């Protein structure tokens, strides 16, 4: 019986990886295309269109005005033609023009994407690291008070709605204790540069990251603990123990490496959900990210912005999954080109 | 001896104190230049070009950049803005405006009468739904006979014409930037060029809009403030926190929830006012689709009115921020009449009216679609449902988002909904549009969507609009209000009061009937 964590075979590994990457990229492109087409159709199924919303805001009772807006936006064309035009434009890298903001969609998205990526990446790392550490600790100290405390905490945060956590965090840490800023990504009007700006953003990042990350921390803690316990009951661990390997070393070298795999899988799938959670977090903390842009565009039926956001977030999620698959092959070489 | 000197000292001290406070009182009235004013733009405006978007936050920010020919006092008196004088011919057909001298656009180009002609005849006629109605219906020609003069020649008299030059109705745009371009895609929309006291410095979408003082502003020595920040804080609770923590100095009506208004108003050094909305005077109404049984029956609509306790609505649903409406024309608007049918809260009367009409409420299910503008409207829907159900009807509440709401309203696919209308000072501008039968147009969300039609009312509203004398207009509008209330063309619920909350150090914040949309060239910060 060979230890499952040692590299399996030598040979043409890099070539296989390239081939695998290529296949996955093609699949990824199809997934994104599917997402775009599906969303396009779903959006147009929803009642109302941007011309009607804009006319409503202008307090207009003039059908010619609405017809003029529709013609300007290309909404008077048949739906299939609108879709073909849109896809054609996307292929040439043109995400369209926002009806409401009167700017190219790509510009709007690129302005907001970094903030969301920063927030979601920090929340992702925070929740994954803390979740795995706590999960390992709980499994290691199984049945003790520490285990109970960790698991109770995890259960509470797993069950608490995100926006409530956000509001409570503001109440406690910003209003009562006055430790952390309640909103914004950086101090407005301060014009920091270099390290000062970095520190300023990091300071503003703490509350939103923790808020967005807590639910996922709870999730990963529970998952890691369960997975650890499962692996700990496997034969090879018993063998190791019988051989007299110290417990800490068994946990670190044998159990954790195996137990963390399902957590990785899960985390890569959860990346999409993290973007969803970012909509709420960004709203409460006035974080200038893409989530809020998406929400406003949805209410105003700003189709090009909405589709652009879906396209970009789909691309991000697919990329994260792709990277996860690659990492997976490194962590667990048993998975080969089969992926 | 010691005692006396102490007394003397004390007296001297008192005198000195009085002198100092006297000086302070004097200082408190003299504007001081400098400082930054922090506000909130909620929701974030899509664009700052007021000619293309007239949503509240767009006007709030854009009103510092763009200006109109006229503005209006809190009593709706007509005041100068880019026009320093105006003259109306006796037949009510010729309006001559004399423009301010030495006005420059933010890019340094001179502002001229040609800009006003272009704005009226080209830009707004294409892009602005309210102006295009006025221009196409009443205006014969717009011309500049001499530098600094603009003449509007009307086809027929229009008694509301002088009220059509408010910022949201007539923002003057630069001809040299927009002529011959596609207005909506013109890149200059992102770098607005106006004549106002502040210029756009930076707009970081999702974070803030930063305006700076226009050093070449046409009022010498003004504005007093150096910088304006409009912060973007999407969550209502966070906006309240922002004010409490001092990150912002001003909250506009609607920036925070009604319950937070009371709490914030009690903070130290905080002032509140409901002034500054007289030009808009939003009136909230229950829109009942008069095409659908049983709401097509006048007595059923009257019964619904009697079943609603409007005092209760104002007090409990809207936290006292308003007063019950009695007429389609707000009490602050021109030609408001008191001589109208009244609907005191009276369930017995309501039920009697239903009996009289021979309507069996149990046979009808009424769909109620609240306007999707926040939780207060949902609570209003719950109250209306409860009351209408007490009459015996079945009521189902339909939740929709803004797009869905516009769509249902445009397609007349509703039984009951809420809406509110800005009055713009005169019935012909903000009120008549909801009752004229010519405005029953499928496919548009903001007209006579309830399908109310009465030739006599049409005649009266048009007569009021075309009257040359104010007395004739008042007479026609009074009669129209009488009929409209008697027939319950809409169910007027209440006149919305919007509260502006600000720190005491902010002076001259609300000076006119357009309130915070007014150019803040008089605003200053006490030290």
mmCIF file of N, CA and C in Angstrom, chain B residues 179-280:
data_model
loop_
_atom_site.group_PDB
_atom_site.id
_atom_site.type_symbol
_atom_site.label_atom_id
_atom_site.label_comp_id
_atom_site.label_asym_id
_atom_site.label_seq_id
_atom_site.Cartn_x
_atom_site.Cartn_y
_atom_site.Cartn_z
ATOM 1 N N UNK B 179 -24.416 70.917 -29.967
ATOM 2 C CA UNK B 179 -25.006 71.096 -31.288
ATOM 3 C C UNK B 179 -24.460 70.070 -32.282
ATOM 4 N N UNK B 180 -25.374 69.429 -32.995
ATOM 5 C CA UNK B 180 -24.976 68.484 -34.031
ATOM 6 C C UNK B 180 -24.455 67.159 -33.512
ATOM 7 N N UNK B 181 -24.629 66.874 -32.214
ATOM 8 C CA UNK B 181 -24.156 65.585 -31.690
ATOM 9 C C UNK B 181 -25.350 64.734 -31.270
ATOM 10 N N UNK B 182 -25.071 63.458 -31.007
ATOM 11 C CA UNK B 182 -26.087 62.594 -30.394
ATOM 12 C C UNK B 182 -26.033 62.914 -28.897
ATOM 13 N N UNK B 183 -27.098 63.547 -28.388
ATOM 14 C CA UNK B 183 -27.056 64.054 -27.014
ATOM 15 C C UNK B 183 -26.765 62.961 -25.991
ATOM 16 N N UNK B 184 -27.369 61.798 -26.199
ATOM 17 C CA UNK B 184 -27.236 60.756 -25.175
ATOM 18 C C UNK B 184 -25.864 60.107 -25.134
ATOM 19 N N UNK B 185 -25.185 60.049 -26.274
ATOM 20 C CA UNK B 185 -23.884 59.369 -26.265
ATOM 21 C C UNK B 185 -22.738 60.372 -26.278
ATOM 22 N N UNK B 186 -23.030 61.640 -26.242
ATOM 23 C CA UNK B 186 -21.970 62.645 -26.229
ATOM 24 C C UNK B 186 -21.048 62.427 -25.017
ATOM 25 N N UNK B 187 -19.748 62.230 -25.262
ATOM 26 C CA UNK B 187 -18.841 61.961 -24.125
ATOM 27 C C UNK B 187 -18.830 63.097 -23.103
ATOM 28 N N UNK B 188 -19.220 64.295 -23.551
ATOM 29 C CA UNK B 188 -19.223 65.445 -22.638
ATOM 30 C C UNK B 188 -20.213 65.256 -21.484
ATOM 31 N N UNK B 189 -21.137 64.293 -21.629
ATOM 32 C CA UNK B 189 -22.068 64.034 -20.522
ATOM 33 C C UNK B 189 -21.320 63.610 -19.265
ATOM 34 N N UNK B 190 -20.123 63.055 -19.453
ATOM 35 C CA UNK B 190 -19.339 62.601 -18.294
ATOM 36 C C UNK B 190 -18.523 63.737 -17.679
ATOM 37 N N UNK B 191 -18.355 64.808 -18.429
ATOM 38 C CA UNK B 191 -17.604 65.960 -17.913
ATOM 39 C C UNK B 191 -18.498 67.185 -18.057
ATOM 40 N N UNK B 192 -19.573 67.254 -17.254
ATOM 41 C CA UNK B 192 -20.596 68.275 -17.467
ATOM 42 C C UNK B 192 -20.040 69.696 -17.427
ATOM 43 N N UNK B 193 -20.492 70.495 -18.371
ATOM 44 C CA UNK B 193 -20.094 71.892 -18.473
ATOM 45 C C UNK B 193 -21.346 72.730 -18.267
ATOM 46 N N UNK B 194 -21.403 73.444 -17.153
ATOM 47 C CA UNK B 194 -22.554 74.286 -16.879
ATOM 48 C C UNK B 194 -22.115 75.705 -16.578
ATOM 49 N N UNK B 195 -23.044 76.459 -15.975
ATOM 50 C CA UNK B 195 -22.732 77.837 -15.593
ATOM 51 C C UNK B 195 -22.738 77.984 -14.073
ATOM 52 N N UNK B 196 -22.995 76.897 -13.368
ATOM 53 C CA UNK B 196 -23.252 76.939 -11.931
ATOM 54 C C UNK B 196 -22.041 77.254 -11.071
ATOM 55 N N UNK B 197 -22.256 77.399 -9.767
ATOM 56 C CA UNK B 197 -21.203 77.811 -8.840
ATOM 57 C C UNK B 197 -20.135 76.750 -8.578
ATOM 58 N N UNK B 198 -20.414 75.505 -8.954
ATOM 59 C CA UNK B 198 -19.422 74.445 -8.717
ATOM 60 C C UNK B 198 -19.176 73.650 -9.988
ATOM 61 N N UNK B 199 -17.940 73.153 -10.083
ATOM 62 C CA UNK B 199 -17.546 72.369 -11.250
ATOM 63 C C UNK B 199 -17.222 70.941 -10.814
ATOM 64 N N UNK B 200 -17.438 70.007 -11.729
ATOM 65 C CA UNK B 200 -17.109 68.620 -11.405
ATOM 66 C C UNK B 200 -15.593 68.452 -11.383
ATOM 67 N N UNK B 201 -15.092 67.932 -10.259
ATOM 68 C CA UNK B 201 -13.659 67.674 -10.150
ATOM 69 C C UNK B 201 -13.402 66.184 -10.396
ATOM 70 N N UNK B 202 -14.182 65.359 -9.695
ATOM 71 C CA UNK B 202 -13.976 63.915 -9.843
ATOM 72 C C UNK B 202 -15.246 63.175 -9.448
ATOM 73 N N UNK B 203 -15.544 62.117 -10.179
ATOM 74 C CA UNK B 203 -16.663 61.261 -9.817
ATOM 75 C C UNK B 203 -16.114 59.848 -9.734
ATOM 76 N N UNK B 204 -15.988 59.355 -8.515
ATOM 77 C CA UNK B 204 -15.535 57.990 -8.331
ATOM 78 C C UNK B 204 -16.789 57.178 -8.099
ATOM 79 N N UNK B 205 -17.252 56.534 -9.147
ATOM 80 C CA UNK B 205 -18.533 55.835 -9.066
ATOM 81 C C UNK B 205 -18.559 54.837 -7.921
ATOM 82 N N UNK B 206 -19.656 54.851 -7.194
ATOM 83 C CA UNK B 206 -19.791 53.955 -6.061
ATOM 84 C C UNK B 206 -19.201 54.549 -4.791
ATOM 85 N N UNK B 207 -18.431 55.637 -4.890
ATOM 86 C CA UNK B 207 -17.814 56.222 -3.690
ATOM 87 C C UNK B 207 -18.266 57.657 -3.442
ATOM 88 N N UNK B 208 -17.970 58.550 -4.369
ATOM 89 C CA UNK B 208 -18.310 59.947 -4.131
ATOM 90 C C UNK B 208 -18.278 60.763 -5.420
ATOM 91 N N UNK B 209 -18.915 61.928 -5.362
ATOM 92 C CA UNK B 209 -18.825 62.916 -6.430
ATOM 93 C C UNK B 209 -18.223 64.158 -5.786
ATOM 94 N N UNK B 210 -17.184 64.662 -6.369
ATOM 95 C CA UNK B 210 -16.446 65.776 -5.783
ATOM 96 C C UNK B 210 -16.571 67.003 -6.688
ATOM 97 N N UNK B 211 -17.168 68.083 -6.174
ATOM 98 C CA UNK B 211 -17.278 69.325 -6.934
ATOM 99 C C UNK B 211 -16.393 70.382 -6.270
ATOM 100 N N UNK B 212 -15.848 71.260 -7.084
ATOM 101 C CA UNK B 212 -15.032 72.348 -6.526
ATOM 102 C C UNK B 212 -15.591 73.692 -6.997
ATOM 103 N N UNK B 213 -15.241 74.712 -6.251
ATOM 104 C CA UNK B 213 -15.690 76.078 -6.508
ATOM 105 C C UNK B 213 -15.373 76.526 -7.938
ATOM 106 N N UNK B 214 -16.341 77.166 -8.582
ATOM 107 C CA UNK B 214 -16.127 77.775 -9.887
ATOM 108 C C UNK B 214 -15.606 79.194 -9.653
ATOM 109 N N UNK B 215 -14.312 79.398 -9.900
ATOM 110 C CA UNK B 215 -13.689 80.692 -9.591
ATOM 111 C C UNK B 215 -14.225 81.817 -10.478
ATOM 112 N N UNK B 216 -14.785 81.441 -11.629
ATOM 113 C CA UNK B 216 -15.296 82.461 -12.555
ATOM 114 C C UNK B 216 -16.804 82.615 -12.474
ATOM 115 N N UNK B 217 -17.384 82.235 -11.340
ATOM 116 C CA UNK B 217 -18.841 82.281 -11.226
ATOM 117 C C UNK B 217 -19.346 83.705 -11.406
ATOM 118 N N UNK B 218 -20.527 83.837 -11.987
ATOM 119 C CA UNK B 218 -21.017 85.163 -12.374
ATOM 120 C C UNK B 218 -21.492 86.025 -11.210
ATOM 121 N N UNK B 219 -21.696 85.463 -10.012
ATOM 122 C CA UNK B 219 -22.009 86.304 -8.856
ATOM 123 C C UNK B 219 -20.697 86.603 -8.147
ATOM 124 N N UNK B 220 -20.263 87.858 -8.136
ATOM 125 C CA UNK B 220 -18.947 88.181 -7.575
ATOM 126 C C UNK B 220 -18.822 87.739 -6.118
ATOM 127 N N UNK B 221 -17.682 87.155 -5.789
ATOM 128 C CA UNK B 221 -17.419 86.749 -4.404
ATOM 129 C C UNK B 221 -18.091 85.453 -4.003
ATOM 130 N N UNK B 222 -18.868 84.867 -4.902
ATOM 131 C CA UNK B 222 -19.553 83.633 -4.563
ATOM 132 C C UNK B 222 -19.099 82.527 -5.515
ATOM 133 N N UNK B 223 -19.280 81.276 -5.169
ATOM 134 C CA UNK B 223 -19.834 80.750 -3.930
ATOM 135 C C UNK B 223 -18.841 80.876 -2.771
ATOM 136 N N UNK B 224 -19.338 80.642 -1.567
ATOM 137 C CA UNK B 224 -18.474 80.736 -0.384
ATOM 138 C C UNK B 224 -17.712 79.434 -0.130
ATOM 139 N N UNK B 225 -18.357 78.326 -0.432
ATOM 140 C CA UNK B 225 -17.727 77.029 -0.138
ATOM 141 C C UNK B 225 -16.652 76.705 -1.173
ATOM 142 N N UNK B 226 -15.612 76.005 -0.728
ATOM 143 C CA UNK B 226 -14.555 75.588 -1.643
ATOM 144 C C UNK B 226 -14.883 74.273 -2.333
ATOM 145 N N UNK B 227 -15.459 73.362 -1.564
ATOM 146 C CA UNK B 227 -15.649 72.021 -2.108
ATOM 147 C C UNK B 227 -16.966 71.421 -1.644
ATOM 148 N N UNK B 228 -17.534 70.591 -2.494
ATOM 149 C CA UNK B 228 -18.708 69.805 -2.111
ATOM 150 C C UNK B 228 -18.381 68.336 -2.359
ATOM 151 N N UNK B 229 -18.730 67.519 -1.383
ATOM 152 C CA UNK B 229 -18.636 66.067 -1.588
ATOM 153 C C UNK B 229 -20.027 65.477 -1.472
ATOM 154 N N UNK B 230 -20.415 64.697 -2.464
ATOM 155 C CA UNK B 230 -21.658 63.932 -2.382
ATOM 156 C C UNK B 230 -21.246 62.479 -2.239
ATOM 157 N N UNK B 231 -21.465 61.919 -1.052
ATOM 158 C CA UNK B 231 -21.013 60.547 -0.813
ATOM 159 C C UNK B 231 -22.069 59.563 -1.290
ATOM 160 N N UNK B 232 -21.622 58.396 -1.707
ATOM 161 C CA UNK B 232 -22.543 57.348 -2.129
ATOM 162 C C UNK B 232 -22.558 56.290 -1.031
ATOM 163 N N UNK B 233 -23.692 56.213 -0.317
ATOM 164 C CA UNK B 233 -23.822 55.223 0.758
ATOM 165 C C UNK B 233 -25.154 54.522 0.537
ATOM 166 N N UNK B 234 -25.127 53.335 -0.049
ATOM 167 C CA UNK B 234 -26.384 52.739 -0.522
ATOM 168 C C UNK B 234 -27.340 52.295 0.586
ATOM 169 N N UNK B 235 -26.859 52.058 1.794
ATOM 170 C CA UNK B 235 -27.730 51.506 2.830
ATOM 171 C C UNK B 235 -28.251 52.614 3.748
ATOM 172 N N UNK B 236 -29.574 52.596 4.006
ATOM 173 C CA UNK B 236 -30.198 53.674 4.779
ATOM 174 C C UNK B 236 -29.634 53.752 6.199
ATOM 175 N N UNK B 237 -29.419 52.607 6.829
ATOM 176 C CA UNK B 237 -28.890 52.618 8.197
ATOM 177 C C UNK B 237 -27.475 53.199 8.204
ATOM 178 N N UNK B 238 -26.690 52.859 7.204
ATOM 179 C CA UNK B 238 -25.327 53.391 7.122
ATOM 180 C C UNK B 238 -25.338 54.895 6.884
ATOM 181 N N UNK B 239 -26.361 55.381 6.175
ATOM 182 C CA UNK B 239 -26.440 56.834 5.937
ATOM 183 C C UNK B 239 -26.720 57.566 7.252
ATOM 184 N N UNK B 240 -27.576 56.963 8.070
ATOM 185 C CA UNK B 240 -27.853 57.573 9.373
ATOM 186 C C UNK B 240 -26.574 57.601 10.215
ATOM 187 N N UNK B 241 -25.826 56.505 10.162
ATOM 188 C CA UNK B 241 -24.558 56.440 10.895
ATOM 189 C C UNK B 241 -23.606 57.525 10.401
ATOM 190 N N UNK B 242 -23.578 57.714 9.083
ATOM 191 C CA UNK B 242 -22.677 58.714 8.493
ATOM 192 C C UNK B 242 -22.980 60.105 9.037
ATOM 193 N N UNK B 243 -24.262 60.409 9.201
ATOM 194 C CA UNK B 243 -24.613 61.726 9.738
ATOM 195 C C UNK B 243 -24.255 61.804 11.219
ATOM 196 N N UNK B 244 -24.585 60.751 11.931
ATOM 197 C CA UNK B 244 -24.309 60.725 13.366
ATOM 198 C C UNK B 244 -22.826 60.871 13.651
ATOM 199 N N UNK B 245 -22.001 60.241 12.819
ATOM 200 C CA UNK B 245 -20.557 60.263 13.064
ATOM 201 C C UNK B 245 -19.893 61.498 12.474
ATOM 202 N N UNK B 246 -20.685 62.364 11.826
ATOM 203 C CA UNK B 246 -20.114 63.608 11.318
ATOM 204 C C UNK B 246 -19.471 63.493 9.950
ATOM 205 N N UNK B 247 -19.611 62.335 9.304
ATOM 206 C CA UNK B 247 -19.018 62.196 7.972
ATOM 207 C C UNK B 247 -19.781 63.027 6.950
ATOM 208 N N UNK B 248 -21.063 63.270 7.190
ATOM 209 C CA UNK B 248 -21.829 64.167 6.318
ATOM 210 C C UNK B 248 -22.540 65.212 7.181
ATOM 211 N N UNK B 249 -22.794 66.384 6.581
ATOM 212 C CA UNK B 249 -23.381 67.504 7.312
ATOM 213 C C UNK B 249 -24.849 67.724 6.971
ATOM 214 N N UNK B 250 -25.302 67.108 5.886
ATOM 215 C CA UNK B 250 -26.663 67.367 5.415
ATOM 216 C C UNK B 250 -27.318 66.049 5.024
ATOM 217 N N UNK B 251 -28.585 65.878 5.410
ATOM 218 C CA UNK B 251 -29.372 64.749 4.916
ATOM 219 C C UNK B 251 -30.573 65.313 4.176
ATOM 220 N N UNK B 252 -30.766 64.854 2.960
ATOM 221 C CA UNK B 252 -31.876 65.300 2.148
ATOM 222 C C UNK B 252 -33.097 64.433 2.487
ATOM 223 N N UNK B 253 -34.291 64.958 2.244
ATOM 224 C CA UNK B 253 -35.499 64.167 2.486
ATOM 225 C C UNK B 253 -35.390 62.825 1.784
ATOM 226 N N UNK B 254 -35.618 61.725 2.517
ATOM 227 C CA UNK B 254 -35.525 60.402 1.913
ATOM 228 C C UNK B 254 -34.163 59.745 2.079
ATOM 229 N N UNK B 255 -33.160 60.500 2.534
ATOM 230 C CA UNK B 255 -31.843 59.887 2.730
ATOM 231 C C UNK B 255 -31.879 58.840 3.838
ATOM 232 N N UNK B 256 -32.669 59.116 4.885
ATOM 233 C CA UNK B 256 -32.789 58.124 5.965
ATOM 234 C C UNK B 256 -34.267 57.786 6.152
ATOM 235 N N UNK B 257 -34.537 56.668 6.808
ATOM 236 C CA UNK B 257 -35.908 56.221 7.027
ATOM 237 C C UNK B 257 -36.636 57.191 7.965
ATOM 238 N N UNK B 258 -37.957 57.193 7.847
ATOM 239 C CA UNK B 258 -38.765 58.093 8.665
ATOM 240 C C UNK B 258 -38.480 57.986 10.152
ATOM 241 N N UNK B 259 -38.283 56.753 10.641
ATOM 242 C CA UNK B 259 -38.057 56.604 12.081
ATOM 243 C C UNK B 259 -36.709 57.172 12.510
ATOM 244 N N UNK B 260 -35.738 57.175 11.581
ATOM 245 C CA UNK B 260 -34.423 57.718 11.915
ATOM 246 C C UNK B 260 -34.451 59.243 11.951
ATOM 247 N N UNK B 261 -35.390 59.846 11.198
ATOM 248 C CA UNK B 261 -35.474 61.311 11.158
ATOM 249 C C UNK B 261 -35.673 61.864 12.567
ATOM 250 N N UNK B 262 -36.621 61.255 13.284
ATOM 251 C CA UNK B 262 -36.916 61.735 14.643
ATOM 252 C C UNK B 262 -35.689 61.671 15.532
ATOM 253 N N UNK B 263 -34.988 60.541 15.449
ATOM 254 C CA UNK B 263 -33.825 60.336 16.315
ATOM 255 C C UNK B 263 -32.719 61.338 15.976
ATOM 256 N N UNK B 264 -32.418 61.491 14.692
ATOM 257 C CA UNK B 264 -31.316 62.369 14.288
ATOM 258 C C UNK B 264 -31.642 63.833 14.571
ATOM 259 N N UNK B 265 -32.932 64.178 14.462
ATOM 260 C CA UNK B 265 -33.329 65.573 14.686
ATOM 261 C C UNK B 265 -33.055 66.001 16.120
ATOM 262 N N UNK B 266 -32.993 65.026 17.015
ATOM 263 C CA UNK B 266 -32.792 65.353 18.433
ATOM 264 C C UNK B 266 -31.320 65.496 18.815
ATOM 265 N N UNK B 267 -30.423 65.183 17.911
ATOM 266 C CA UNK B 267 -28.994 65.286 18.236
ATOM 267 C C UNK B 267 -28.619 66.743 18.477
ATOM 268 N N UNK B 268 -27.561 66.952 19.239
ATOM 269 C CA UNK B 268 -27.093 68.312 19.518
ATOM 270 C C UNK B 268 -26.570 68.980 18.249
ATOM 271 N N UNK B 269 -26.859 70.274 18.111
ATOM 272 C CA UNK B 269 -26.304 71.039 16.994
ATOM 273 C C UNK B 269 -26.886 70.655 15.654
ATOM 274 N N UNK B 270 -28.116 70.142 15.680
ATOM 275 C CA UNK B 270 -28.732 69.693 14.432
ATOM 276 C C UNK B 270 -30.022 70.475 14.188
ATOM 277 N N UNK B 271 -30.233 70.888 12.948
ATOM 278 C CA UNK B 271 -31.440 71.626 12.579
ATOM 279 C C UNK B 271 -32.254 70.834 11.575
ATOM 280 N N UNK B 272 -33.557 71.054 11.577
ATOM 281 C CA UNK B 272 -34.374 70.416 10.549
ATOM 282 C C UNK B 272 -35.313 71.447 9.926
ATOM 283 N N UNK B 273 -35.687 71.200 8.692
ATOM 284 C CA UNK B 273 -36.691 72.047 8.051
ATOM 285 C C UNK B 273 -37.444 71.228 7.012
ATOM 286 N N UNK B 274 -38.713 71.580 6.816
ATOM 287 C CA UNK B 274 -39.465 70.943 5.724
ATOM 288 C C UNK B 274 -39.600 71.918 4.558
ATOM 289 N N UNK B 275 -38.986 73.085 4.674
ATOM 290 C CA UNK B 275 -39.035 74.055 3.576
ATOM 291 C C UNK B 275 -38.160 73.580 2.428
ATOM 292 N N UNK B 276 -38.378 74.179 1.275
ATOM 293 C CA UNK B 276 -37.529 73.851 0.134
ATOM 294 C C UNK B 276 -38.123 72.818 -0.798
ATOM 295 N N UNK B 277 -39.401 72.476 -0.587
ATOM 296 C CA UNK B 277 -40.062 71.521 -1.485
ATOM 297 C C UNK B 277 -41.322 72.119 -2.097
ATOM 298 N N UNK B 278 -41.522 73.442 -1.894
ATOM 299 C CA UNK B 278 -42.780 74.067 -2.300
ATOM 300 C C UNK B 278 -43.026 73.949 -3.803
ATOM 301 N N UNK B 279 -41.973 74.020 -4.582
ATOM 302 C CA UNK B 279 -42.143 73.931 -6.034
ATOM 303 C C UNK B 279 -42.584 72.520 -6.439
ATOM 304 N N UNK B 280 -42.128 71.528 -5.701
ATOM 305 C CA UNK B 280 -42.423 70.138 -6.074
ATOM 306 C C UNK B 280 -43.675 69.623 -5.366
#
